[in-house]
Short mmCIF file of N, CA, C and O in Angstrom, two decimals:
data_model
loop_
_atom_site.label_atom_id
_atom_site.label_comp_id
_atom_site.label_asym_id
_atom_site.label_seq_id
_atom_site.Cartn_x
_atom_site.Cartn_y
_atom_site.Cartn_z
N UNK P 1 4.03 10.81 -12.53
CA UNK P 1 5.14 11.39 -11.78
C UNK P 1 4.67 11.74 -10.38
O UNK P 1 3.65 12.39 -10.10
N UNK P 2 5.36 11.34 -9.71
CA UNK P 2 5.03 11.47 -7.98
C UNK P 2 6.18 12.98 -7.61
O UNK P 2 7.33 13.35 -7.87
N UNK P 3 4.71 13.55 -6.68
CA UNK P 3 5.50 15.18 -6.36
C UNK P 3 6.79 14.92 -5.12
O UNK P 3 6.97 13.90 -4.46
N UNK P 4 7.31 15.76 -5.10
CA UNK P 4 8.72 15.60 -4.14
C UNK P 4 8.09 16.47 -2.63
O UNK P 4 7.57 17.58 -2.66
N UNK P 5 8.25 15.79 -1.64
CA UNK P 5 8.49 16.07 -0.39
C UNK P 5 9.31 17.55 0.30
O UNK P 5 10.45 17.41 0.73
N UNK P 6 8.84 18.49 0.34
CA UNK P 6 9.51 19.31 0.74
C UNK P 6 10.30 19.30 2.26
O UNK P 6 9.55 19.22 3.24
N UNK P 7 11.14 19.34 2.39
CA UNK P 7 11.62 19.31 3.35
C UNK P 7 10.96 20.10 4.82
O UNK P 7 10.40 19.53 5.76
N UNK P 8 11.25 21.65 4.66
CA UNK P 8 9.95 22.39 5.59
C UNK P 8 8.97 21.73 5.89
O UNK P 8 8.86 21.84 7.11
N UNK P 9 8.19 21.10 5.50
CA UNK P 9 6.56 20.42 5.48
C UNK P 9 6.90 19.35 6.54
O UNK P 9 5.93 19.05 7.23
N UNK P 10 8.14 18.64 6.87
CA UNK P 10 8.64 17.68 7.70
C UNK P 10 8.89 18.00 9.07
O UNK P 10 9.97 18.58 9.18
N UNK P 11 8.25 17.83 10.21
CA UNK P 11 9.01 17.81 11.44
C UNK P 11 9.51 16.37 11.79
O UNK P 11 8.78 15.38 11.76
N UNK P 12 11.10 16.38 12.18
CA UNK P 12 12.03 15.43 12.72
C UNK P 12 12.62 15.48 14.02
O UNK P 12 13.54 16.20 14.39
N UNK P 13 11.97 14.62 14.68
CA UNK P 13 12.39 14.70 15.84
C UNK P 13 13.03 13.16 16.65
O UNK P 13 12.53 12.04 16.54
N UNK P 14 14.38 13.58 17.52
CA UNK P 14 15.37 12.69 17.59
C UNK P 14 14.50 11.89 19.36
O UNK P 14 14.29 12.64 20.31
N UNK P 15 14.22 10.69 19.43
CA UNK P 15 13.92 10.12 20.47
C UNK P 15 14.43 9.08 20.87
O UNK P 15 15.32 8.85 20.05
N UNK P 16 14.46 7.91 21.97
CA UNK P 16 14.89 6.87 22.52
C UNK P 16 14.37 5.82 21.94
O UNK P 16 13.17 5.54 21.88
N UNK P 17 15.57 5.05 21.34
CA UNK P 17 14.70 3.99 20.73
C UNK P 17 13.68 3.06 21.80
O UNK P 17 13.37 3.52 22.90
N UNK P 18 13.38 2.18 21.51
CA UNK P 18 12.66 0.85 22.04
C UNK P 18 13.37 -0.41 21.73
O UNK P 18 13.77 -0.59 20.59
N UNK P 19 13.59 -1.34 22.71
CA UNK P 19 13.51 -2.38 22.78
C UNK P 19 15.08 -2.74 23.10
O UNK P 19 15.94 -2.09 23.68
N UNK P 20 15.09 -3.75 22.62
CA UNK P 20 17.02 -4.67 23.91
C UNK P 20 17.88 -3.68 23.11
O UNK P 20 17.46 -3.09 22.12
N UNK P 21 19.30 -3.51 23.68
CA UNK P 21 20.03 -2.47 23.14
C UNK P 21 20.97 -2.02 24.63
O UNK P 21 21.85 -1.17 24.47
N UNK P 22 20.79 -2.53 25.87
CA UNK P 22 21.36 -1.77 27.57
C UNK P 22 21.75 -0.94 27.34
O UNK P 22 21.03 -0.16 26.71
N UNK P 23 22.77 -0.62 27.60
CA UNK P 23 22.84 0.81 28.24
C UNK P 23 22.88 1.85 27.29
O UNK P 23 22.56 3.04 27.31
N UNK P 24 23.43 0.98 26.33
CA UNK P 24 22.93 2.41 24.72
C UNK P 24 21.81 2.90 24.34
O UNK P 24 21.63 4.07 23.99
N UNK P 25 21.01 2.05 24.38
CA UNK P 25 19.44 2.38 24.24
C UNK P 25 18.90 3.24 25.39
O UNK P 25 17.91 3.88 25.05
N UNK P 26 19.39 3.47 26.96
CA UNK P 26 18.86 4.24 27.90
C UNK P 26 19.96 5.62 27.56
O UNK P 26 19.69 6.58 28.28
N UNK P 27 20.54 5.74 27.08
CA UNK P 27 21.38 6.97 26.75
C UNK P 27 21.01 7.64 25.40
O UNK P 27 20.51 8.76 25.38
N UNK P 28 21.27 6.91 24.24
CA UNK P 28 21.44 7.73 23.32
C UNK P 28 20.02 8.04 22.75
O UNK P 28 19.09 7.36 23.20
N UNK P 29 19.74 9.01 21.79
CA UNK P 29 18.29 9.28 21.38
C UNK P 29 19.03 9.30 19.89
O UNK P 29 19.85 10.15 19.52
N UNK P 30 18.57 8.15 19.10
CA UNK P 30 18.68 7.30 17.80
C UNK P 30 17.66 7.03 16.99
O UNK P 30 17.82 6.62 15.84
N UNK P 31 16.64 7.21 17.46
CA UNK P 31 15.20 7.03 16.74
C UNK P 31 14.73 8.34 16.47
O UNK P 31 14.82 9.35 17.15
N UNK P 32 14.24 8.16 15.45
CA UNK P 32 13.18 9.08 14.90
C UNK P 32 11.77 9.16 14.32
O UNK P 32 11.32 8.40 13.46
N UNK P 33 10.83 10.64 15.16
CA UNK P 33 9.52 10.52 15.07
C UNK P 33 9.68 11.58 13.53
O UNK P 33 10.46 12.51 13.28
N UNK P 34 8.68 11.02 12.77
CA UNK P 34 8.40 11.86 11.70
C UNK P 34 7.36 12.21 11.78
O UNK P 34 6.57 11.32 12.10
N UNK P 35 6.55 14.06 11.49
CA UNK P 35 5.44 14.25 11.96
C UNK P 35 5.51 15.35 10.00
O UNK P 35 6.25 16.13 9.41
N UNK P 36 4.28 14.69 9.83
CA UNK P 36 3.62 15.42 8.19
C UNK P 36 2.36 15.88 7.91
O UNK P 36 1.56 15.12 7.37
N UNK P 37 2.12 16.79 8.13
CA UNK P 37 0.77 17.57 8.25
C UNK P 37 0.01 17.49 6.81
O UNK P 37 0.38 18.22 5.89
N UNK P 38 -0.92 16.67 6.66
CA UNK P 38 -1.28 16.51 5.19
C UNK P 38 -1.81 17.79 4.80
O UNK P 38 -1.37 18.47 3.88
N UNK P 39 -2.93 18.11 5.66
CA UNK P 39 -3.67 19.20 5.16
C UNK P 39 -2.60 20.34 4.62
O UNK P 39 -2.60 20.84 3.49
N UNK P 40 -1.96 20.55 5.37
CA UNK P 40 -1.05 21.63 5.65
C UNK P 40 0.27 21.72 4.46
O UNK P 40 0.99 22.71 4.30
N UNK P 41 0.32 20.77 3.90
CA UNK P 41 1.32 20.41 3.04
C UNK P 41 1.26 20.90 1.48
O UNK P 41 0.23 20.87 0.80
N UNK P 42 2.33 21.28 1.10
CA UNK P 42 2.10 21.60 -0.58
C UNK P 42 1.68 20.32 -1.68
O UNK P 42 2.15 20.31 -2.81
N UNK P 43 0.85 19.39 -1.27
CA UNK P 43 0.94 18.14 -2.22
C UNK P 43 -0.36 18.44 -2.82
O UNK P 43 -1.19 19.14 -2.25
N UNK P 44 -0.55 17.91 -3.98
CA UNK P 44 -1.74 18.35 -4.46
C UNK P 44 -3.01 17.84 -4.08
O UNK P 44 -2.94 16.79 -3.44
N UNK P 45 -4.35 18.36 -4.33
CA UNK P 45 -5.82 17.92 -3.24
C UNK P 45 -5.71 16.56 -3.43
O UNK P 45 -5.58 15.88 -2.41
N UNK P 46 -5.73 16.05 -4.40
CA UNK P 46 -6.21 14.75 -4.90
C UNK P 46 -5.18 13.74 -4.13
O UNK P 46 -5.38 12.64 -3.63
N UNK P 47 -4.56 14.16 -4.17
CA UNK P 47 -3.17 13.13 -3.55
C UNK P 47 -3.48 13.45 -1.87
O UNK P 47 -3.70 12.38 -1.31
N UNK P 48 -3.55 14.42 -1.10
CA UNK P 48 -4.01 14.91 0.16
C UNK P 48 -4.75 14.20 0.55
O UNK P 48 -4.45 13.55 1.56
N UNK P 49 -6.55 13.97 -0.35
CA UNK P 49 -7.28 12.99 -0.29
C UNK P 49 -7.17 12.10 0.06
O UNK P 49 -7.38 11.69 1.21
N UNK P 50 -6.66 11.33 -1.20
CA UNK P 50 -6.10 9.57 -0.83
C UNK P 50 -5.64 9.11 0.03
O UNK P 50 -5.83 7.96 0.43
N UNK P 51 -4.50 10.42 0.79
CA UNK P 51 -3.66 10.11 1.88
C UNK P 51 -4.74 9.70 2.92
O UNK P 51 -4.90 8.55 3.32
N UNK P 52 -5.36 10.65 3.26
CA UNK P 52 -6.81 10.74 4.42
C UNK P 52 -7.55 10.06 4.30
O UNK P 52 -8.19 9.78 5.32
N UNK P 53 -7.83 9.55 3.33
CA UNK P 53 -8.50 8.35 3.02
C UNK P 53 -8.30 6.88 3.48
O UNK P 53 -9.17 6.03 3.66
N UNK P 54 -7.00 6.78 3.62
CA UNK P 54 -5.88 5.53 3.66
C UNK P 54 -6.64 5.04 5.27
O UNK P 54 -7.13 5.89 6.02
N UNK P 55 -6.63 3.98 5.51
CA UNK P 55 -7.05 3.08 6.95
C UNK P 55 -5.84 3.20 7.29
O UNK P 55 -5.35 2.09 7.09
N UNK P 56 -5.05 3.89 7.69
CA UNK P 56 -3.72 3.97 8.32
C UNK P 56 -3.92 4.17 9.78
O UNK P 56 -4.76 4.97 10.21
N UNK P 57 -3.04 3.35 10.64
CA UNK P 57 -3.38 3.58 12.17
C UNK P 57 -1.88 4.70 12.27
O UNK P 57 -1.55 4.90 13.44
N UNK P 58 -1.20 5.24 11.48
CA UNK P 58 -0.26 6.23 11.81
C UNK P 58 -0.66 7.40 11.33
O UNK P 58 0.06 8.38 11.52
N UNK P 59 -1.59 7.49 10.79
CA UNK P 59 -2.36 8.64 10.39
C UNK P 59 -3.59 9.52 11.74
O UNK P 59 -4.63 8.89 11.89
N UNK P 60 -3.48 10.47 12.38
CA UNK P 60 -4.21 10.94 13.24
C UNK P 60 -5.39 11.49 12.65
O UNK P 60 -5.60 11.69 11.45
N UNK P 61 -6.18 11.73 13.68
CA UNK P 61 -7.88 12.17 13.31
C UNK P 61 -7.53 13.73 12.83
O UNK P 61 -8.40 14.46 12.36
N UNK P 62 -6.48 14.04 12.95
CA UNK P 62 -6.44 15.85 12.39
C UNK P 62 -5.23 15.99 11.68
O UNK P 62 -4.40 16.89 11.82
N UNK P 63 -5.21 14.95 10.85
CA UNK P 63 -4.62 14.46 9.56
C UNK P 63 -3.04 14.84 9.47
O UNK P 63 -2.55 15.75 8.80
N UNK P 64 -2.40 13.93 10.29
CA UNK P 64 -0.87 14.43 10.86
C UNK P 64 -0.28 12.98 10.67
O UNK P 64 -0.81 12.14 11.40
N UNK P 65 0.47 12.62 10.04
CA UNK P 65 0.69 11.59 10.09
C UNK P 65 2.29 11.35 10.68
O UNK P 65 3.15 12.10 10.20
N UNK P 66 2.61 10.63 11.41
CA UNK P 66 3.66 9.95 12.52
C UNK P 66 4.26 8.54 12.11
O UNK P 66 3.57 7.56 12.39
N UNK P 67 5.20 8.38 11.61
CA UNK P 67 6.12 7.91 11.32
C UNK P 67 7.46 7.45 12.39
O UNK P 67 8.43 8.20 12.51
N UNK P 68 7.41 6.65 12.85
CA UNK P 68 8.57 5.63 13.71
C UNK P 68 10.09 5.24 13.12
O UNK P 68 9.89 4.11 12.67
N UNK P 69 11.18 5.48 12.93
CA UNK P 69 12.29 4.81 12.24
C UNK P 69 13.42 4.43 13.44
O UNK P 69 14.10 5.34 13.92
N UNK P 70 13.50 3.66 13.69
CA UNK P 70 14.41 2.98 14.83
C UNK P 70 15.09 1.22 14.41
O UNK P 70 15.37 0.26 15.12
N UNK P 71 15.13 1.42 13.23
CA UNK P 71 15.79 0.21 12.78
C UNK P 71 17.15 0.09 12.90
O UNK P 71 17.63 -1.03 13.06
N UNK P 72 18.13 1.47 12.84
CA UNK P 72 19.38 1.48 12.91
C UNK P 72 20.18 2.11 13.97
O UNK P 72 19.49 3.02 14.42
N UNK P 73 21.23 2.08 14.54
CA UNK P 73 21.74 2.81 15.70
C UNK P 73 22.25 4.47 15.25
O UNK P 73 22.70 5.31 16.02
N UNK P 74 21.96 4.63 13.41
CA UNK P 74 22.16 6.06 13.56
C UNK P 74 21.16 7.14 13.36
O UNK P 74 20.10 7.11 12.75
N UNK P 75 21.62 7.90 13.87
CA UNK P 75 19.98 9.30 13.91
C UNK P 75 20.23 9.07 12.09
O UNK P 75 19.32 8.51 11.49
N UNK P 76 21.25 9.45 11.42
CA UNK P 76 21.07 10.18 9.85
C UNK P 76 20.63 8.95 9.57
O UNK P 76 19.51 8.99 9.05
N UNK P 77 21.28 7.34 9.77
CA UNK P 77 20.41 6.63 8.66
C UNK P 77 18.72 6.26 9.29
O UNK P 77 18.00 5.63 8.52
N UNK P 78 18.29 6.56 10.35
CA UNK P 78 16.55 6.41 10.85
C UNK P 78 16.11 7.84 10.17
O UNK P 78 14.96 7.76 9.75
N UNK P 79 16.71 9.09 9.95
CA UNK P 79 15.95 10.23 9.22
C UNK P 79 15.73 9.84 7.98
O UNK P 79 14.63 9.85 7.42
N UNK P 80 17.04 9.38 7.39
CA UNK P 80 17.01 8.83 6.19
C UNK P 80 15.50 7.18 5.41
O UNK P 80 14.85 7.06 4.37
N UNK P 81 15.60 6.58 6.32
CA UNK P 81 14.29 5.76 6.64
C UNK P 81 13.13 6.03 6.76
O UNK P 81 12.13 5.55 6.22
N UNK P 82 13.31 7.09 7.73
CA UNK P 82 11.97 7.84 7.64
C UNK P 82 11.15 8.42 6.52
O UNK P 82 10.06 8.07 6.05
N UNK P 83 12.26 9.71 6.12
CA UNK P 83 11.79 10.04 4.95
C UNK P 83 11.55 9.16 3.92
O UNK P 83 10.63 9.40 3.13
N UNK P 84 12.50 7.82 3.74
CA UNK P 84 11.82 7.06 2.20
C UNK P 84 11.05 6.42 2.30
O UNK P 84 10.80 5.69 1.34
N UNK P 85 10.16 6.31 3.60
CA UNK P 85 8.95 5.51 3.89
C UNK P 85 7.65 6.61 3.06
O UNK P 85 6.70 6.52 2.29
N UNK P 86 8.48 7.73 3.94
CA UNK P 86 7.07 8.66 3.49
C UNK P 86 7.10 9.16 2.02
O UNK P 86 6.08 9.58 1.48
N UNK P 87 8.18 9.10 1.45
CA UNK P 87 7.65 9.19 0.17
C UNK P 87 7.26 7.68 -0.42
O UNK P 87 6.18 7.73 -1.00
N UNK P 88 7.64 6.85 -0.42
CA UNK P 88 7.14 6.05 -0.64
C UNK P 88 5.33 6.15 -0.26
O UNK P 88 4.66 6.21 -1.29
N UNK P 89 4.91 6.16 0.39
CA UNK P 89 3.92 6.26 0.77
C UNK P 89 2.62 7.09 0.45
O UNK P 89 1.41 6.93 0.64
N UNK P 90 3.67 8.32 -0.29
CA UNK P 90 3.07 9.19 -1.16
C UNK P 90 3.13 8.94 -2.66
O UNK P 90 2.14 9.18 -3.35
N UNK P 91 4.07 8.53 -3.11
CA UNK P 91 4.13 7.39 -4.38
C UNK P 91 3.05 6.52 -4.58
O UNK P 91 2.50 6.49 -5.68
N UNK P 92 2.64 5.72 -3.55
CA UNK P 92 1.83 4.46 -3.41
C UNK P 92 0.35 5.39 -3.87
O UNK P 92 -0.26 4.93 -4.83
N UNK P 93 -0.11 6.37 -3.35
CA UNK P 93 -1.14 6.74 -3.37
C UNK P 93 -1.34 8.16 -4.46
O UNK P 93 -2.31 8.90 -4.51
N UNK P 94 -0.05 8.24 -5.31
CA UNK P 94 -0.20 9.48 -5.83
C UNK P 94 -0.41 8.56 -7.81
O UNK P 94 -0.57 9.17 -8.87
N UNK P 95 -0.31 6.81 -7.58
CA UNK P 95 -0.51 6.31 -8.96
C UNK P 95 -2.30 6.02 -8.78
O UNK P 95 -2.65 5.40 -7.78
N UNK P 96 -3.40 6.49 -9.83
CA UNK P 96 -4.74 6.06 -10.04
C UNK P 96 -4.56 4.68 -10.50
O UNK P 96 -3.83 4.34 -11.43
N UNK P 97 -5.15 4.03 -9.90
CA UNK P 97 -5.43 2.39 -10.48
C UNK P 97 -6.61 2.96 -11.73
O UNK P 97 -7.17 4.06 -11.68
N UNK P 98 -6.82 1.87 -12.85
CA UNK P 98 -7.07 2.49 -13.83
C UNK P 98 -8.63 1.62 -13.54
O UNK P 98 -8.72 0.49 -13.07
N UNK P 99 -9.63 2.41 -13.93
CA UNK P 99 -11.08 1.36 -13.78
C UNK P 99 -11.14 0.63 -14.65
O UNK P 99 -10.83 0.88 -15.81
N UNK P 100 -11.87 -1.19 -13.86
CA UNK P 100 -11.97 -2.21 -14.75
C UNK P 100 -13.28 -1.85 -15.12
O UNK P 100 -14.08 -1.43 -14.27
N UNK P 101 -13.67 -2.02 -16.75
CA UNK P 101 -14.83 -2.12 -17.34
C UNK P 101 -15.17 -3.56 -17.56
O UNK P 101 -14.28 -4.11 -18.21
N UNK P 102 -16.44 -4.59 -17.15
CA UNK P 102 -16.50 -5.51 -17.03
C UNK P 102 -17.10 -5.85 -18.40
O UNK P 102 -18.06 -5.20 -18.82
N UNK P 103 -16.53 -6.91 -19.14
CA UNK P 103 -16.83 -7.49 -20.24
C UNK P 103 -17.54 -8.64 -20.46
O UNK P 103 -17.35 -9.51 -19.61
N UNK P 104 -18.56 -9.00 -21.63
CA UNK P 104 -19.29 -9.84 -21.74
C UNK P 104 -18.38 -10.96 -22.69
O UNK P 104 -17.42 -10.45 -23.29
N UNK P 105 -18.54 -12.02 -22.83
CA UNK P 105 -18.05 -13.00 -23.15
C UNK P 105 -19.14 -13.01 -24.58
O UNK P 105 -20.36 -12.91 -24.65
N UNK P 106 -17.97 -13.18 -25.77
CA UNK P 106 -18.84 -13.45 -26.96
C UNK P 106 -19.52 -14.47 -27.10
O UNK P 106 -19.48 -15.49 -26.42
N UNK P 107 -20.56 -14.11 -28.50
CA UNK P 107 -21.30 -15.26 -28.80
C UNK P 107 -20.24 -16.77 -28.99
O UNK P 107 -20.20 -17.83 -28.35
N UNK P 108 -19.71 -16.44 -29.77
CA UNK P 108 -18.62 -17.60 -30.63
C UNK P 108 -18.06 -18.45 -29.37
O UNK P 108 -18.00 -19.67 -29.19
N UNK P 109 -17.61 -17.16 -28.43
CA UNK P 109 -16.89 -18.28 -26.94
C UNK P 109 -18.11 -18.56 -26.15
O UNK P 109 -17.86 -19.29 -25.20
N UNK P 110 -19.37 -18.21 -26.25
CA UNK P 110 -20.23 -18.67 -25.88
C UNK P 110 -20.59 -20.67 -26.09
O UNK P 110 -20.80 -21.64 -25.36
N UNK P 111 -20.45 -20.35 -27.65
CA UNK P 111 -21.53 -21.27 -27.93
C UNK P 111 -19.89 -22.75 -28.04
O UNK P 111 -20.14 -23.93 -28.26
N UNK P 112 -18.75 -22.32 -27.87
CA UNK P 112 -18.13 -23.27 -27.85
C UNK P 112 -17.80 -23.79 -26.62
O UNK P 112 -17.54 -24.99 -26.74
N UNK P 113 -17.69 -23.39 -25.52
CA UNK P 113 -17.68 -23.56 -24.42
C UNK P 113 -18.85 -24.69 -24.00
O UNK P 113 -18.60 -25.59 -23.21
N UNK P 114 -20.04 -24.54 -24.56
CA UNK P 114 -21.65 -25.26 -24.50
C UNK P 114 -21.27 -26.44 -25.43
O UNK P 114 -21.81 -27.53 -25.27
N UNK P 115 -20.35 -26.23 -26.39
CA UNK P 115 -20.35 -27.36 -27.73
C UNK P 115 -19.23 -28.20 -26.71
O UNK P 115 -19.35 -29.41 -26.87
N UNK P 116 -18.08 -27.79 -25.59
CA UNK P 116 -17.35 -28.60 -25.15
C UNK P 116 -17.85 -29.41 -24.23
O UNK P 116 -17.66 -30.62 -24.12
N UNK P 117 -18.76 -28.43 -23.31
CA UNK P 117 -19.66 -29.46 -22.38
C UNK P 117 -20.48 -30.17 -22.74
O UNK P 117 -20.85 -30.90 -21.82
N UNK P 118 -21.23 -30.43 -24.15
CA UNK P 118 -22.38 -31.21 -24.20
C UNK P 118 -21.18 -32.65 -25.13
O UNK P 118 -21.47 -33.84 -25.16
N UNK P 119 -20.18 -32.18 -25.62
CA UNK P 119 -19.20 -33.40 -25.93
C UNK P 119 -18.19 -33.79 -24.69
O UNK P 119 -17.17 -34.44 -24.91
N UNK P 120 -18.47 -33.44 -23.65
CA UNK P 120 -17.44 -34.29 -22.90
C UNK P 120 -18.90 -34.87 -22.00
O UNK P 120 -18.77 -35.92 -21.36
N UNK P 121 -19.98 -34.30 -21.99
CA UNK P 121 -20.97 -35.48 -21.22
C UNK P 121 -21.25 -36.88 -22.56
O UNK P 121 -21.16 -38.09 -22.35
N UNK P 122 -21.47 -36.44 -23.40
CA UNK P 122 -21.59 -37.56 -24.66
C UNK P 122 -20.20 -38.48 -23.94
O UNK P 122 -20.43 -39.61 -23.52
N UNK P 123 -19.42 -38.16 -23.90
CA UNK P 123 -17.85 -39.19 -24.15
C UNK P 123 -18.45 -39.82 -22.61
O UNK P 123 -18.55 -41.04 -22.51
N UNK P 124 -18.79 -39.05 -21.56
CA UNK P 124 -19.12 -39.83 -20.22
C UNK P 124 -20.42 -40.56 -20.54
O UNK P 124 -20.55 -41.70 -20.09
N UNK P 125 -21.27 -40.09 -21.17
CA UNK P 125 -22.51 -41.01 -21.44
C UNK P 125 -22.26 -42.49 -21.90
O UNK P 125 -22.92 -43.42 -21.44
N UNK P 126 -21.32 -42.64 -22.81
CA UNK P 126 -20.92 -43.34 -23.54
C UNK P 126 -19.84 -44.74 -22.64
O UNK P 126 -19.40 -45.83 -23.01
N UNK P 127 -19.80 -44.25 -21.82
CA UNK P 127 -19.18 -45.01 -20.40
C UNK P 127 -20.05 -45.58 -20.02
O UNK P 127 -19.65 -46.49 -19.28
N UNK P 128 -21.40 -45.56 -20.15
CA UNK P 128 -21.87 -45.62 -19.04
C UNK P 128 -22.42 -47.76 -19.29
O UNK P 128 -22.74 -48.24 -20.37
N UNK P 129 -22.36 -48.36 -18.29
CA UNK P 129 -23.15 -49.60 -18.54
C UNK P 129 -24.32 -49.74 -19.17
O UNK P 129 -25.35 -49.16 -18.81
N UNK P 130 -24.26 -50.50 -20.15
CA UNK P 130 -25.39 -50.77 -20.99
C UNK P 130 -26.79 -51.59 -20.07
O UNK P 130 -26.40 -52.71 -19.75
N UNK P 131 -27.76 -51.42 -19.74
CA UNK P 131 -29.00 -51.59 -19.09
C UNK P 131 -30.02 -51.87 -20.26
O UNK P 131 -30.27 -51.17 -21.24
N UNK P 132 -30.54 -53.11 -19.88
CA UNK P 132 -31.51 -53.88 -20.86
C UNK P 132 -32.61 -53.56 -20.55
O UNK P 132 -33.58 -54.01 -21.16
#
């Protein structure tokens, strides 16, 4: 079970999007910065960890992570974006991958595997031109 996002713990802030859009894009402020203070946050250590851990280039050196949503022309649906990135994101890192224990291959699949190769060189041997 992945913990829920408190709202408080979120700063949202409304900015200018980027990119083609004229004269709407130099007027309206439609985008949104999402700012999430890991340290600072009620999520549990282990999950905090992972987060800080993550090679994320939206993640800062004093563990704040910044979030971009400017896909849509409205502030509620880019807050809305925002936030399901970041839980998502906390989802992604709040499941343990389970450790692989590496296994030996039995005797039995051992020795048949050896019984298939030494009968498919016989069947090629058996090709081969007879030499006097």
């Amino acid at each position: 079970m992945s913990p829920q996002l408190v709202p408080a713990e979120v700063e949202l802030s409304a900015i200018r999007a980027q990119g083609p859009g004229g004269q709407n894009v130099n007027k309206v402020s439609c985008a949104v910065h999402l700012r999430f203070d890991i340290g600072a946050s009620s999520l549990p250590d282990a999950i905090k960890e992972r987060l800080l851990a993550l090679a994320d280039q939206r993640i800062t050196r004093h563990g704040v992570l910044v979030l971009k949503a400017q896909q849509s022309r409205s502030l509620e649906q880019n807050k809305e974006d925002a936030l399901r990135r970041l839980q998502e994101l906390i989802d992604s890192v709040a499941v343990v991958a389970a450790v692989r224990r590496p296994t030996r291959p039995t005797r039995s699949s051992q020795r048949k595997r050896l019984d298939g190769k030494a009968s498919h060189g016989q069947t090629k041997a058996l090709r081969a031109k007879i030499s006097d």
